[in-house]
Amino acid sequence: MLRIVNRVLIGLVGLVLLALGGSVLAVGLGAPAPSWWIHQGRHDVLLTDAERTKWQDHAWWWPTVIAALAVLVLLILWWLTNVLRRRRLTEVLVDTGDGEGALLRGRALESVLANEANELNGVAQAHARLTGTRTAPETKVQLLLEPHVDPAIALSYLTAHALTHARNSAGLEKLPTEVRVKAVRHRQERVS
Amino acid sequence: MSELQGSEGTTQRLPVIEKAEYEPPPAPEFEPGREAGREGRFWSARRVPAAVVAVLLLAVTALFLYDIAAVRAHRPAMAWRRDLAHQLATRPLDDTWVLVGAGVTAVLGLWLLLLAATPGLRAVLPMRRPHADVRAGLHREAAALILRDRAMEVAGVQSAHVRVRRAHADVRAVCHFRELGDVRADLNTTLDEAIRGLGLSHPPALSVHVRRPGRKG
């Protein structure tokens, strides 16, 4: 979700910058401009006083400008807080099967998952983070592997043990997971 | 579970996964030879560019809002705004600085568009899914480290340098005994298996170069 918002907004800003810069560059270098465009030729200025003050005498102009800027500031603030805040799930809703629900602390599930992943053969370090929503949690797991283990095998172990346990113990139907695998850096030496 | 614990420090290869007593999930088990659907790239959330763009936009918008509101409240406008209006109204389009500024703006815009449209995360190679819900990526650096270690296991290899790119793995080994051809054949088999062991969705094509140490002693 945030990924899409980020990409759309970045793309929008990029498009505006490209259009402004490109058009000024094109007209400034002598390309013909359409008649409705703000710049008519290479000796035109960027923004004349007349153009700038065109609407100033209307009563609605300044309130509109201020309102638009205020809305823009609020939107950017919302965007910025969402970008800077690391969304982390604090609790997971567990369906106990009797019509009621129980709350599982997100940190508990994270640490169980990470601990279990850590115990797998060949995993030097594991880190887990819960995202998503209370009813549909997702996890992000980072694995640091030791040199002797094959990533494919480590991943299938992780899936069959740590992830399956976490999913079953929280009573979840599915637990979408994103795993990033890295390896412990070490010097060149014979492993076996 | 017990065979998984207390194994720190051992270097033995893991056995093929077995069904344990805890009632395994309906997850399809990993089979090295199985042809799975090709996984797409990982897409970056573009947090850093988003934060930078948001902060800059916020600064510019907030400054304008403050100054326009101040002027409406009958206070004098800041000097930069008068100066900006003056510059905008006097500099023609073919002024050098205007052209330079326009060029920089256009390039910046193009770059932002590229950031928005490309996946990024080039260092993360998608792995085959062991389960429909599990999506995994292997860092290129890790893949190179693992291939290097496997190459070092081949008899005769003194040192090995591995470079893993998105579609190719280049292995350069220095071989201090045995026939070069034998070593190359061994390296090819070992590394083919190692690449399969990486579990990548698009296994990189392998190219192996073997040479003797440049200078003796």
mmCIF file of C-alpha atoms in Angstrom:
data_model
loop_
_atom_site.group_PDB
_atom_site.id
_atom_site.type_symbol
_atom_site.label_atom_id
_atom_site.label_comp_id
_atom_site.label_asym_id
_atom_site.label_seq_id
_atom_site.Cartn_x
_atom_site.Cartn_y
_atom_site.Cartn_z
ATOM 1 C CA MET A 1 0.000 0.000 0.000
ATOM 2 C CA LEU A 2 2.624 2.506 1.087
ATOM 3 C CA ARG A 3 4.765 1.277 -1.758
ATOM 4 C CA ILE A 4 2.098 2.223 -4.288
ATOM 5 C CA VAL A 5 1.431 5.610 -2.652
ATOM 6 C CA ASN A 6 5.145 6.390 -2.605
ATOM 7 C CA ARG A 7 5.622 5.424 -6.200
ATOM 8 C CA VAL A 8 2.560 7.305 -7.459
ATOM 9 C CA LEU A 9 3.485 10.489 -5.600
ATOM 10 C CA ILE A 10 7.160 10.333 -6.573
ATOM 11 C CA GLY A 11 6.107 9.742 -10.161
ATOM 12 C CA LEU A 12 3.682 12.663 -10.050
ATOM 13 C CA VAL A 13 6.331 15.044 -8.726
ATOM 14 C CA GLY A 14 8.751 13.732 -11.323
ATOM 15 C CA LEU A 15 6.234 14.262 -14.095
ATOM 16 C CA VAL A 16 5.565 17.871 -13.036
ATOM 17 C CA LEU A 17 9.288 18.635 -12.817
ATOM 18 C CA LEU A 18 9.963 16.999 -16.165
ATOM 19 C CA ALA A 19 7.122 18.886 -17.849
ATOM 20 C CA LEU A 20 8.176 22.267 -16.412
ATOM 21 C CA GLY A 21 11.880 21.836 -17.025
ATOM 22 C CA GLY A 22 11.416 20.205 -20.403
ATOM 23 C CA SER A 23 9.036 22.837 -21.718
ATOM 24 C CA VAL A 24 11.199 25.751 -20.578
ATOM 25 C CA LEU A 25 14.248 24.060 -22.060
ATOM 26 C CA ALA A 26 12.490 23.343 -25.356
ATOM 27 C CA VAL A 27 11.046 26.830 -25.777
ATOM 28 C CA GLY A 28 14.294 28.432 -24.551
ATOM 29 C CA LEU A 29 16.244 26.545 -27.198
ATOM 30 C CA GLY A 30 13.917 27.753 -29.935
ATOM 31 C CA ALA A 31 11.253 25.084 -30.316
ATOM 32 C CA PRO A 32 7.864 26.435 -31.424
ATOM 33 C CA ALA A 33 5.315 26.640 -28.596
ATOM 34 C CA PRO A 34 1.564 26.127 -29.019
ATOM 35 C CA SER A 35 -0.471 29.309 -28.814
ATOM 36 C CA TRP A 36 -2.125 28.456 -25.491
ATOM 37 C CA TRP A 37 1.180 27.800 -23.746
ATOM 38 C CA ILE A 38 2.499 30.319 -21.175
ATOM 39 C CA HIS A 39 5.759 30.851 -23.042
ATOM 40 C CA GLN A 40 5.609 32.062 -26.619
ATOM 41 C CA GLY A 41 9.232 32.398 -27.640
ATOM 42 C CA ARG A 42 12.783 32.343 -26.441
ATOM 43 C CA HIS A 43 12.735 36.008 -25.438
ATOM 44 C CA ASP A 44 9.677 35.558 -23.285
ATOM 45 C CA VAL A 45 10.245 35.694 -19.513
ATOM 46 C CA LEU A 46 9.403 32.879 -17.124
ATOM 47 C CA LEU A 47 6.464 34.616 -15.455
ATOM 48 C CA THR A 48 5.487 38.205 -16.143
ATOM 49 C CA ASP A 49 4.125 40.533 -13.485
ATOM 50 C CA ALA A 50 0.855 40.661 -15.409
ATOM 51 C CA GLU A 51 0.534 36.873 -15.394
ATOM 52 C CA ARG A 52 1.434 36.673 -11.736
ATOM 53 C CA THR A 53 -1.058 39.311 -10.605
ATOM 54 C CA LYS A 54 -3.791 38.391 -13.048
ATOM 55 C CA TRP A 55 -6.213 37.017 -10.465
ATOM 56 C CA GLN A 56 -5.132 39.110 -7.491
ATOM 57 C CA ASP A 57 -8.015 41.558 -7.678
ATOM 58 C CA HIS A 58 -10.636 38.866 -7.431
ATOM 59 C CA ALA A 59 -11.932 38.383 -3.909
ATOM 60 C CA TRP A 60 -11.694 34.566 -4.125
ATOM 61 C CA TRP A 61 -8.046 34.412 -5.207
ATOM 62 C CA TRP A 62 -6.108 34.621 -1.935
ATOM 63 C CA PRO A 63 -8.455 32.467 0.163
ATOM 64 C CA THR A 64 -8.297 29.845 -2.588
ATOM 65 C CA VAL A 65 -4.508 29.933 -2.738
ATOM 66 C CA ILE A 66 -4.202 29.715 1.021
ATOM 67 C CA ALA A 67 -6.734 26.887 1.266
ATOM 68 C CA ALA A 68 -5.034 24.934 -1.517
ATOM 69 C CA LEU A 69 -1.624 25.370 0.081
ATOM 70 C CA ALA A 70 -3.002 24.332 3.487
ATOM 71 C CA VAL A 71 -4.546 21.172 2.031
ATOM 72 C CA LEU A 72 -1.291 20.426 0.244
ATOM 73 C CA VAL A 73 0.707 20.870 3.455
ATOM 74 C CA LEU A 74 -1.636 18.528 5.320
ATOM 75 C CA LEU A 75 -1.438 15.888 2.597
ATOM 76 C CA ILE A 76 2.350 16.028 2.521
ATOM 77 C CA LEU A 77 2.455 15.803 6.320
ATOM 78 C CA TRP A 78 0.262 12.692 6.171
ATOM 79 C CA TRP A 79 2.516 11.182 3.537
ATOM 80 C CA LEU A 80 5.670 12.007 5.451
ATOM 81 C CA THR A 81 4.418 10.532 8.739
ATOM 82 C CA ASN A 82 3.408 7.348 6.936
ATOM 83 C CA VAL A 83 6.805 7.089 5.296
ATOM 84 C CA LEU A 84 8.724 7.723 8.496
ATOM 85 C CA ARG A 85 6.621 5.517 10.747
ATOM 86 C CA ARG A 86 7.585 1.879 10.779
ATOM 87 C CA ARG A 87 4.296 0.072 10.915
ATOM 88 C CA ARG A 88 4.538 -2.741 13.371
ATOM 89 C CA LEU A 89 1.752 -4.991 14.499
ATOM 90 C CA THR A 90 1.319 -4.910 18.269
ATOM 91 C CA GLU A 91 -1.239 -7.689 18.589
ATOM 92 C CA VAL A 92 -2.779 -10.519 16.627
ATOM 93 C CA LEU A 93 -6.384 -11.594 16.966
ATOM 94 C CA VAL A 94 -6.536 -15.324 17.644
ATOM 95 C CA ASP A 95 -9.771 -17.112 16.814
ATOM 96 C CA THR A 96 -10.352 -19.434 19.761
ATOM 97 C CA GLY A 97 -13.213 -21.197 18.044
ATOM 98 C CA ASP A 98 -15.855 -20.398 20.682
ATOM 99 C CA GLY A 99 -17.085 -17.233 19.097
ATOM 100 C CA GLU A 100 -14.719 -15.123 21.146
ATOM 101 C CA GLY A 101 -11.209 -14.063 20.352
ATOM 102 C CA ALA A 102 -7.948 -13.766 22.167
ATOM 103 C CA LEU A 103 -5.236 -11.221 21.650
ATOM 104 C CA LEU A 104 -1.710 -12.389 21.129
ATOM 105 C CA ARG A 105 1.035 -9.871 21.630
ATOM 106 C CA GLY A 106 2.858 -9.235 18.403
ATOM 107 C CA ARG A 107 6.245 -9.061 20.089
ATOM 108 C CA ALA A 108 5.716 -12.503 21.576
ATOM 109 C CA LEU A 109 4.979 -14.024 18.189
ATOM 110 C CA GLU A 110 7.918 -12.189 16.659
ATOM 111 C CA SER A 111 10.368 -13.418 19.263
ATOM 112 C CA VAL A 112 9.088 -17.004 19.125
ATOM 113 C CA LEU A 113 9.416 -16.974 15.369
ATOM 114 C CA ALA A 114 12.898 -15.483 15.484
ATOM 115 C CA ASN A 115 14.045 -17.880 18.200
ATOM 116 C CA GLU A 116 12.788 -20.893 16.368
ATOM 117 C CA ALA A 117 14.400 -19.739 13.147
ATOM 118 C CA ASN A 118 17.630 -19.185 15.064
ATOM 119 C CA GLU A 119 17.664 -22.795 16.191
ATOM 120 C CA LEU A 120 17.594 -24.143 12.658
ATOM 121 C CA ASN A 121 20.814 -25.636 11.471
ATOM 122 C CA GLY A 122 22.915 -23.152 9.590
ATOM 123 C CA VAL A 123 21.062 -20.028 10.659
ATOM 124 C CA ALA A 124 23.468 -17.661 12.352
ATOM 125 C CA GLN A 125 20.926 -15.001 13.124
ATOM 126 C CA ALA A 126 17.244 -14.477 12.463
ATOM 127 C CA HIS A 127 15.010 -11.512 12.846
ATOM 128 C CA ALA A 128 11.238 -11.381 12.457
ATOM 129 C CA ARG A 129 8.805 -8.519 12.235
ATOM 130 C CA LEU A 130 5.029 -8.586 12.045
ATOM 131 C CA THR A 131 3.159 -6.315 9.682
ATOM 132 C CA GLY A 132 -0.301 -6.337 8.185
ATOM 133 C CA THR A 133 -3.460 -6.156 10.268
ATOM 134 C CA ARG A 134 -4.651 -7.825 13.471
ATOM 135 C CA THR A 135 -6.801 -10.308 11.607
ATOM 136 C CA ALA A 136 -4.501 -10.811 8.640
ATOM 137 C CA PRO A 137 -0.949 -10.525 9.917
ATOM 138 C CA GLU A 138 2.100 -10.831 7.719
ATOM 139 C CA THR A 139 5.704 -11.356 8.630
ATOM 140 C CA LYS A 140 9.047 -10.248 7.387
ATOM 141 C CA VAL A 141 11.927 -12.512 8.268
ATOM 142 C CA GLN A 142 15.616 -11.848 7.837
ATOM 143 C CA LEU A 143 17.961 -14.797 7.860
ATOM 144 C CA LEU A 144 21.713 -14.659 8.193
ATOM 145 C CA LEU A 145 23.091 -17.988 7.023
ATOM 146 C CA GLU A 146 26.312 -19.748 7.862
ATOM 147 C CA PRO A 147 28.478 -20.689 4.900
ATOM 148 C CA HIS A 148 27.842 -24.421 4.861
ATOM 149 C CA VAL A 149 24.089 -24.407 4.412
ATOM 150 C CA ASP A 150 22.170 -24.205 1.153
ATOM 151 C CA PRO A 151 19.662 -21.328 1.124
ATOM 152 C CA ALA A 152 16.972 -23.479 -0.466
ATOM 153 C CA ILE A 153 17.195 -26.025 2.345
ATOM 154 C CA ALA A 154 17.318 -23.387 5.056
ATOM 155 C CA LEU A 155 14.258 -21.760 3.535
ATOM 156 C CA SER A 156 12.289 -24.973 3.372
ATOM 157 C CA TYR A 157 13.209 -25.697 7.002
ATOM 158 C CA LEU A 158 12.102 -22.258 8.002
ATOM 159 C CA THR A 159 8.812 -22.772 6.189
ATOM 160 C CA ALA A 160 8.171 -26.237 7.547
ATOM 161 C CA HIS A 161 9.103 -25.449 11.144
ATOM 162 C CA ALA A 162 9.236 -21.881 12.361
ATOM 163 C CA LEU A 163 6.630 -20.410 10.041
ATOM 164 C CA THR A 164 4.250 -23.345 10.302
ATOM 165 C CA HIS A 165 4.473 -23.319 14.097
ATOM 166 C CA ALA A 166 3.846 -19.606 14.237
ATOM 167 C CA ARG A 167 0.890 -19.930 11.908
ATOM 168 C CA ASN A 168 -0.609 -22.852 13.771
ATOM 169 C CA SER A 169 -0.070 -21.407 17.229
ATOM 170 C CA ALA A 170 -1.794 -18.180 16.279
ATOM 171 C CA GLY A 171 -4.585 -20.146 14.620
ATOM 172 C CA LEU A 172 -4.095 -18.362 11.336
ATOM 173 C CA GLU A 173 -5.230 -19.731 8.042
ATOM 174 C CA LYS A 174 -2.311 -18.191 6.300
ATOM 175 C CA LEU A 175 0.670 -16.120 7.193
ATOM 176 C CA PRO A 176 2.138 -14.392 4.165
ATOM 177 C CA THR A 177 5.849 -14.108 4.678
ATOM 178 C CA GLU A 178 8.669 -12.267 3.037
ATOM 179 C CA VAL A 179 12.102 -13.697 3.690
ATOM 180 C CA ARG A 180 15.406 -12.006 2.954
ATOM 181 C CA VAL A 181 18.420 -14.229 3.065
ATOM 182 C CA LYS A 182 21.956 -13.026 3.640
ATOM 183 C CA ALA A 183 25.118 -14.903 4.500
ATOM 184 C CA VAL A 184 27.736 -14.388 7.172
ATOM 185 C CA ARG A 185 30.753 -12.715 5.691
ATOM 186 C CA HIS A 186 33.941 -14.582 6.231
ATOM 187 C CA ARG A 187 37.354 -14.980 4.727
ATOM 188 C CA GLN A 188 38.185 -17.354 1.969
ATOM 189 C CA GLU A 189 38.923 -20.719 3.542
ATOM 190 C CA ARG A 190 38.103 -24.353 3.134
ATOM 191 C CA VAL A 191 34.804 -25.119 4.814
ATOM 192 C CA SER A 192 34.914 -28.892 4.658
ATOM 193 C CA MET B 1 12.918 -30.991 16.190
ATOM 194 C CA SER B 2 15.740 -32.505 18.193
ATOM 195 C CA GLU B 3 18.003 -33.053 15.235
ATOM 196 C CA LEU B 4 17.803 -29.379 14.494
ATOM 197 C CA GLN B 5 19.025 -28.255 17.858
ATOM 198 C CA GLY B 6 22.486 -28.215 19.285
ATOM 199 C CA SER B 7 24.047 -28.347 15.878
ATOM 200 C CA GLU B 8 26.053 -25.181 16.148
ATOM 201 C CA GLY B 9 29.543 -25.440 14.882
ATOM 202 C CA THR B 10 28.988 -28.503 12.771
ATOM 203 C CA THR B 11 29.602 -28.241 9.103
ATOM 204 C CA GLN B 12 27.717 -31.259 7.848
ATOM 205 C CA ARG B 13 25.246 -30.832 5.059
ATOM 206 C CA LEU B 14 21.612 -30.895 6.067
ATOM 207 C CA PRO B 15 19.705 -34.025 5.165
ATOM 208 C CA VAL B 16 16.758 -33.852 2.850
ATOM 209 C CA ILE B 17 13.777 -32.586 4.750
ATOM 210 C CA GLU B 18 11.781 -35.267 6.520
ATOM 211 C CA LYS B 19 8.291 -35.352 7.821
ATOM 212 C CA ALA B 20 8.486 -34.825 11.534
ATOM 213 C CA GLU B 21 5.996 -35.867 14.171
ATOM 214 C CA TYR B 22 4.309 -32.511 14.561
ATOM 215 C CA GLU B 23 1.890 -33.015 11.680
ATOM 216 C CA PRO B 24 3.414 -31.106 8.832
ATOM 217 C CA PRO B 25 1.456 -28.464 6.959
ATOM 218 C CA PRO B 26 -0.048 -29.038 3.554
ATOM 219 C CA ALA B 27 2.929 -27.140 2.289
ATOM 220 C CA PRO B 28 4.534 -28.549 -0.811
ATOM 221 C CA GLU B 29 7.999 -29.665 0.103
ATOM 222 C CA PHE B 30 11.033 -28.345 -1.602
ATOM 223 C CA GLU B 31 12.336 -30.437 -4.449
ATOM 224 C CA PRO B 32 15.442 -29.184 -6.159
ATOM 225 C CA GLY B 33 14.409 -30.276 -9.608
ATOM 226 C CA ARG B 34 10.854 -29.082 -9.536
ATOM 227 C CA GLU B 35 9.913 -26.464 -12.073
ATOM 228 C CA ALA B 36 8.067 -23.702 -10.303
ATOM 229 C CA GLY B 37 6.504 -20.536 -11.640
ATOM 230 C CA ARG B 38 8.972 -17.776 -12.246
ATOM 231 C CA GLU B 39 8.949 -15.334 -9.401
ATOM 232 C CA GLY B 40 8.844 -11.626 -10.030
ATOM 233 C CA ARG B 41 11.362 -9.167 -8.720
ATOM 234 C CA PHE B 42 11.132 -7.622 -5.288
ATOM 235 C CA TRP B 43 9.805 -4.066 -5.475
ATOM 236 C CA SER B 44 11.335 -1.520 -3.178
ATOM 237 C CA ALA B 45 8.996 0.655 -1.118
ATOM 238 C CA ARG B 46 11.143 3.663 -2.129
ATOM 239 C CA ARG B 47 11.080 5.007 1.403
ATOM 240 C CA VAL B 48 14.158 7.198 1.205
ATOM 241 C CA PRO B 49 13.286 9.012 -2.044
ATOM 242 C CA ALA B 50 9.718 9.407 -0.788
ATOM 243 C CA ALA B 51 10.930 10.925 2.474
ATOM 244 C CA VAL B 52 13.301 13.305 0.677
ATOM 245 C CA VAL B 53 10.652 14.426 -1.820
ATOM 246 C CA ALA B 54 8.075 14.839 0.939
ATOM 247 C CA VAL B 55 10.416 16.902 3.145
ATOM 248 C CA LEU B 56 11.423 19.211 0.282
ATOM 249 C CA LEU B 57 7.837 19.661 -0.896
ATOM 250 C CA LEU B 58 6.714 20.296 2.665
ATOM 251 C CA ALA B 59 9.386 22.940 3.179
ATOM 252 C CA VAL B 60 8.523 24.805 -0.029
ATOM 253 C CA THR B 61 4.757 24.614 0.464
ATOM 254 C CA ALA B 62 4.906 25.569 4.131
ATOM 255 C CA LEU B 63 7.152 28.537 3.365
ATOM 256 C CA PHE B 64 4.778 29.826 0.702
ATOM 257 C CA LEU B 65 1.768 29.256 2.936
ATOM 258 C CA TYR B 66 3.397 31.116 5.815
ATOM 259 C CA ASP B 67 4.465 34.068 3.732
ATOM 260 C CA ILE B 68 1.194 34.434 1.847
ATOM 261 C CA ALA B 69 -0.743 34.242 5.098
ATOM 262 C CA ALA B 70 1.611 36.818 6.643
ATOM 263 C CA VAL B 71 1.051 39.201 3.752
ATOM 264 C CA ARG B 72 -2.718 38.738 4.081
ATOM 265 C CA ALA B 73 -2.292 39.664 7.744
ATOM 266 C CA HIS B 74 -0.737 42.962 6.573
ATOM 267 C CA ARG B 75 2.856 42.129 7.290
ATOM 268 C CA PRO B 76 5.584 42.713 4.690
ATOM 269 C CA ALA B 77 6.466 39.835 2.372
ATOM 270 C CA MET B 78 9.824 38.190 2.809
ATOM 271 C CA ALA B 79 12.603 39.468 0.601
ATOM 272 C CA TRP B 80 13.082 36.166 -1.259
ATOM 273 C CA ARG B 81 9.546 36.277 -2.627
ATOM 274 C CA ARG B 82 9.931 39.765 -4.068
ATOM 275 C CA ASP B 83 13.304 38.748 -5.460
ATOM 276 C CA LEU B 84 11.861 35.565 -6.950
ATOM 277 C CA ALA B 85 8.999 37.475 -8.597
ATOM 278 C CA HIS B 86 11.480 39.988 -9.982
ATOM 279 C CA GLN B 87 13.753 37.278 -11.388
ATOM 280 C CA LEU B 88 10.819 35.412 -12.932
ATOM 281 C CA ALA B 89 9.623 38.591 -14.611
ATOM 282 C CA THR B 90 12.978 39.693 -16.017
ATOM 283 C CA ARG B 91 14.958 36.647 -17.088
ATOM 284 C CA PRO B 92 14.207 35.523 -20.638
ATOM 285 C CA LEU B 93 13.949 31.843 -21.482
ATOM 286 C CA ASP B 94 17.222 31.749 -23.385
ATOM 287 C CA ASP B 95 19.141 33.078 -20.389
ATOM 288 C CA THR B 96 21.919 30.620 -19.541
ATOM 289 C CA TRP B 97 20.874 30.182 -15.941
ATOM 290 C CA VAL B 98 17.252 29.598 -16.887
ATOM 291 C CA LEU B 99 18.311 26.929 -19.374
ATOM 292 C CA VAL B 100 20.621 25.272 -16.854
ATOM 293 C CA GLY B 101 17.900 25.349 -14.230
ATOM 294 C CA ALA B 102 15.360 23.915 -16.658
ATOM 295 C CA GLY B 103 17.764 21.161 -17.666
ATOM 296 C CA VAL B 104 18.466 20.220 -14.049
ATOM 297 C CA THR B 105 14.746 20.246 -13.276
ATOM 298 C CA ALA B 106 13.962 18.019 -16.254
ATOM 299 C CA VAL B 107 16.717 15.541 -15.366
ATOM 300 C CA LEU B 108 15.550 15.464 -11.753
ATOM 301 C CA GLY B 109 11.998 14.811 -12.926
ATOM 302 C CA LEU B 110 13.132 12.033 -15.219
ATOM 303 C CA TRP B 111 15.092 10.461 -12.377
ATOM 304 C CA LEU B 112 12.075 10.549 -10.068
ATOM 305 C CA LEU B 113 9.953 8.967 -12.800
ATOM 306 C CA LEU B 114 12.532 6.208 -13.169
ATOM 307 C CA LEU B 115 12.558 5.663 -9.424
ATOM 308 C CA ALA B 116 8.792 5.393 -9.455
ATOM 309 C CA ALA B 117 8.636 2.961 -12.358
ATOM 310 C CA THR B 118 11.529 0.576 -11.705
ATOM 311 C CA PRO B 119 11.543 -2.156 -9.076
ATOM 312 C CA GLY B 120 14.898 -1.379 -7.477
ATOM 313 C CA LEU B 121 16.402 -3.869 -5.016
ATOM 314 C CA ARG B 122 18.747 -5.171 -7.685
ATOM 315 C CA ALA B 123 20.796 -6.949 -5.052
ATOM 316 C CA VAL B 124 17.945 -9.267 -4.084
ATOM 317 C CA LEU B 125 17.473 -12.337 -6.260
ATOM 318 C CA PRO B 126 14.005 -13.913 -5.996
ATOM 319 C CA MET B 127 13.949 -17.487 -4.756
ATOM 320 C CA ARG B 128 11.497 -20.229 -5.598
ATOM 321 C CA ARG B 129 8.597 -20.377 -3.210
ATOM 322 C CA PRO B 130 8.693 -23.286 -0.782
ATOM 323 C CA HIS B 131 5.068 -22.502 0.037
ATOM 324 C CA ALA B 132 2.452 -20.319 -1.613
ATOM 325 C CA ASP B 133 2.590 -17.801 1.249
ATOM 326 C CA VAL B 134 6.342 -17.566 1.514
ATOM 327 C CA ARG B 135 8.254 -15.226 -0.695
ATOM 328 C CA ALA B 136 11.988 -15.185 -0.342
ATOM 329 C CA GLY B 137 14.907 -13.281 -1.768
ATOM 330 C CA LEU B 138 18.586 -14.078 -1.631
ATOM 331 C CA HIS B 139 21.119 -11.275 -1.582
ATOM 332 C CA ARG B 140 23.561 -11.454 -4.459
ATOM 333 C CA GLU B 141 26.458 -11.079 -2.070
ATOM 334 C CA ALA B 142 25.290 -14.123 -0.118
ATOM 335 C CA ALA B 143 24.911 -16.123 -3.316
ATOM 336 C CA ALA B 144 28.473 -15.196 -4.302
ATOM 337 C CA LEU B 145 29.817 -16.152 -0.863
ATOM 338 C CA ILE B 146 28.115 -19.532 -0.969
ATOM 339 C CA LEU B 147 29.311 -20.296 -4.489
ATOM 340 C CA ARG B 148 32.833 -19.285 -3.506
ATOM 341 C CA ASP B 149 32.778 -21.630 -0.543
ATOM 342 C CA ARG B 150 31.553 -24.490 -2.720
ATOM 343 C CA ALA B 151 34.256 -23.750 -5.283
ATOM 344 C CA MET B 152 36.883 -23.866 -2.537
ATOM 345 C CA GLU B 153 35.793 -27.400 -1.685
ATOM 346 C CA VAL B 154 36.996 -28.671 -5.054
ATOM 347 C CA ALA B 155 40.397 -30.326 -4.829
ATOM 348 C CA GLY B 156 43.092 -28.238 -6.453
ATOM 349 C CA VAL B 157 41.406 -24.866 -6.060
ATOM 350 C CA GLN B 158 43.648 -22.461 -4.240
ATOM 351 C CA SER B 159 41.458 -19.422 -4.359
ATOM 352 C CA ALA B 160 38.223 -18.450 -6.053
ATOM 353 C CA HIS B 161 36.514 -15.200 -6.895
ATOM 354 C CA VAL B 162 32.823 -15.263 -7.643
ATOM 355 C CA ARG B 163 30.750 -12.495 -9.073
ATOM 356 C CA VAL B 164 27.015 -13.035 -9.185
ATOM 357 C CA ARG B 165 24.959 -10.773 -11.381
ATOM 358 C CA ARG B 166 21.274 -10.974 -12.117
ATOM 359 C CA ALA B 167 21.588 -13.655 -14.794
ATOM 360 C CA HIS B 168 25.227 -14.758 -14.671
ATOM 361 C CA ALA B 169 27.611 -16.179 -12.135
ATOM 362 C CA ASP B 170 31.266 -15.716 -13.032
ATOM 363 C CA VAL B 171 33.708 -17.894 -11.185
ATOM 364 C CA ARG B 172 37.455 -17.321 -11.453
ATOM 365 C CA ALA B 173 39.476 -19.964 -9.716
ATOM 366 C CA VAL B 174 43.215 -20.305 -9.230
ATOM 367 C CA CYS B 175 44.274 -23.923 -9.305
ATOM 368 C CA HIS B 176 47.608 -25.027 -7.850
ATOM 369 C CA PHE B 177 47.552 -28.734 -8.599
ATOM 370 C CA ARG B 178 45.673 -31.262 -10.777
ATOM 371 C CA GLU B 179 44.901 -30.861 -14.447
ATOM 372 C CA LEU B 180 43.089 -27.666 -15.258
ATOM 373 C CA GLY B 181 40.498 -29.531 -17.321
ATOM 374 C CA ASP B 182 39.675 -31.898 -14.471
ATOM 375 C CA VAL B 183 39.364 -29.052 -12.023
ATOM 376 C CA ARG B 184 37.140 -27.166 -14.411
ATOM 377 C CA ALA B 185 34.897 -30.192 -14.849
ATOM 378 C CA ASP B 186 34.704 -30.681 -11.091
ATOM 379 C CA LEU B 187 33.964 -27.011 -10.567
ATOM 380 C CA ASN B 188 31.185 -27.157 -13.131
ATOM 381 C CA THR B 189 29.482 -30.099 -11.432
ATOM 382 C CA THR B 190 29.928 -28.739 -7.922
ATOM 383 C CA LEU B 191 28.774 -25.267 -8.802
ATOM 384 C CA ASP B 192 25.818 -26.471 -10.862
ATOM 385 C CA GLU B 193 24.641 -28.292 -7.791
ATOM 386 C CA ALA B 194 25.417 -25.308 -5.583
ATOM 387 C CA ILE B 195 23.385 -23.041 -7.845
ATOM 388 C CA ARG B 196 20.489 -25.455 -7.602
ATOM 389 C CA GLY B 197 20.954 -25.346 -3.837
ATOM 390 C CA LEU B 198 20.535 -21.588 -3.880
ATOM 391 C CA GLY B 199 16.898 -22.200 -4.783
ATOM 392 C CA LEU B 200 16.690 -19.221 -7.088
ATOM 393 C CA SER B 201 13.730 -18.633 -9.320
ATOM 394 C CA HIS B 202 15.977 -17.721 -12.245
ATOM 395 C CA PRO B 203 19.194 -19.656 -11.708
ATOM 396 C CA PRO B 204 22.136 -17.683 -13.080
ATOM 397 C CA ALA B 205 24.121 -19.094 -15.980
ATOM 398 C CA LEU B 206 27.472 -20.350 -14.818
ATOM 399 C CA SER B 207 30.804 -19.499 -16.380
ATOM 400 C CA VAL B 208 33.974 -20.945 -14.927
ATOM 401 C CA HIS B 209 37.521 -19.775 -15.595
ATOM 402 C CA VAL B 210 40.404 -21.716 -14.167
ATOM 403 C CA ARG B 211 44.039 -20.656 -14.271
ATOM 404 C CA ARG B 212 47.364 -21.430 -12.662
ATOM 405 C CA PRO B 213 48.816 -19.112 -10.011
ATOM 406 C CA GLY B 214 50.540 -16.266 -11.809
ATOM 407 C CA ARG B 215 53.942 -16.571 -10.223
ATOM 408 C CA LYS B 216 55.578 -19.324 -8.266
ATOM 409 C CA GLY B 217 56.814 -18.724 -4.723
#
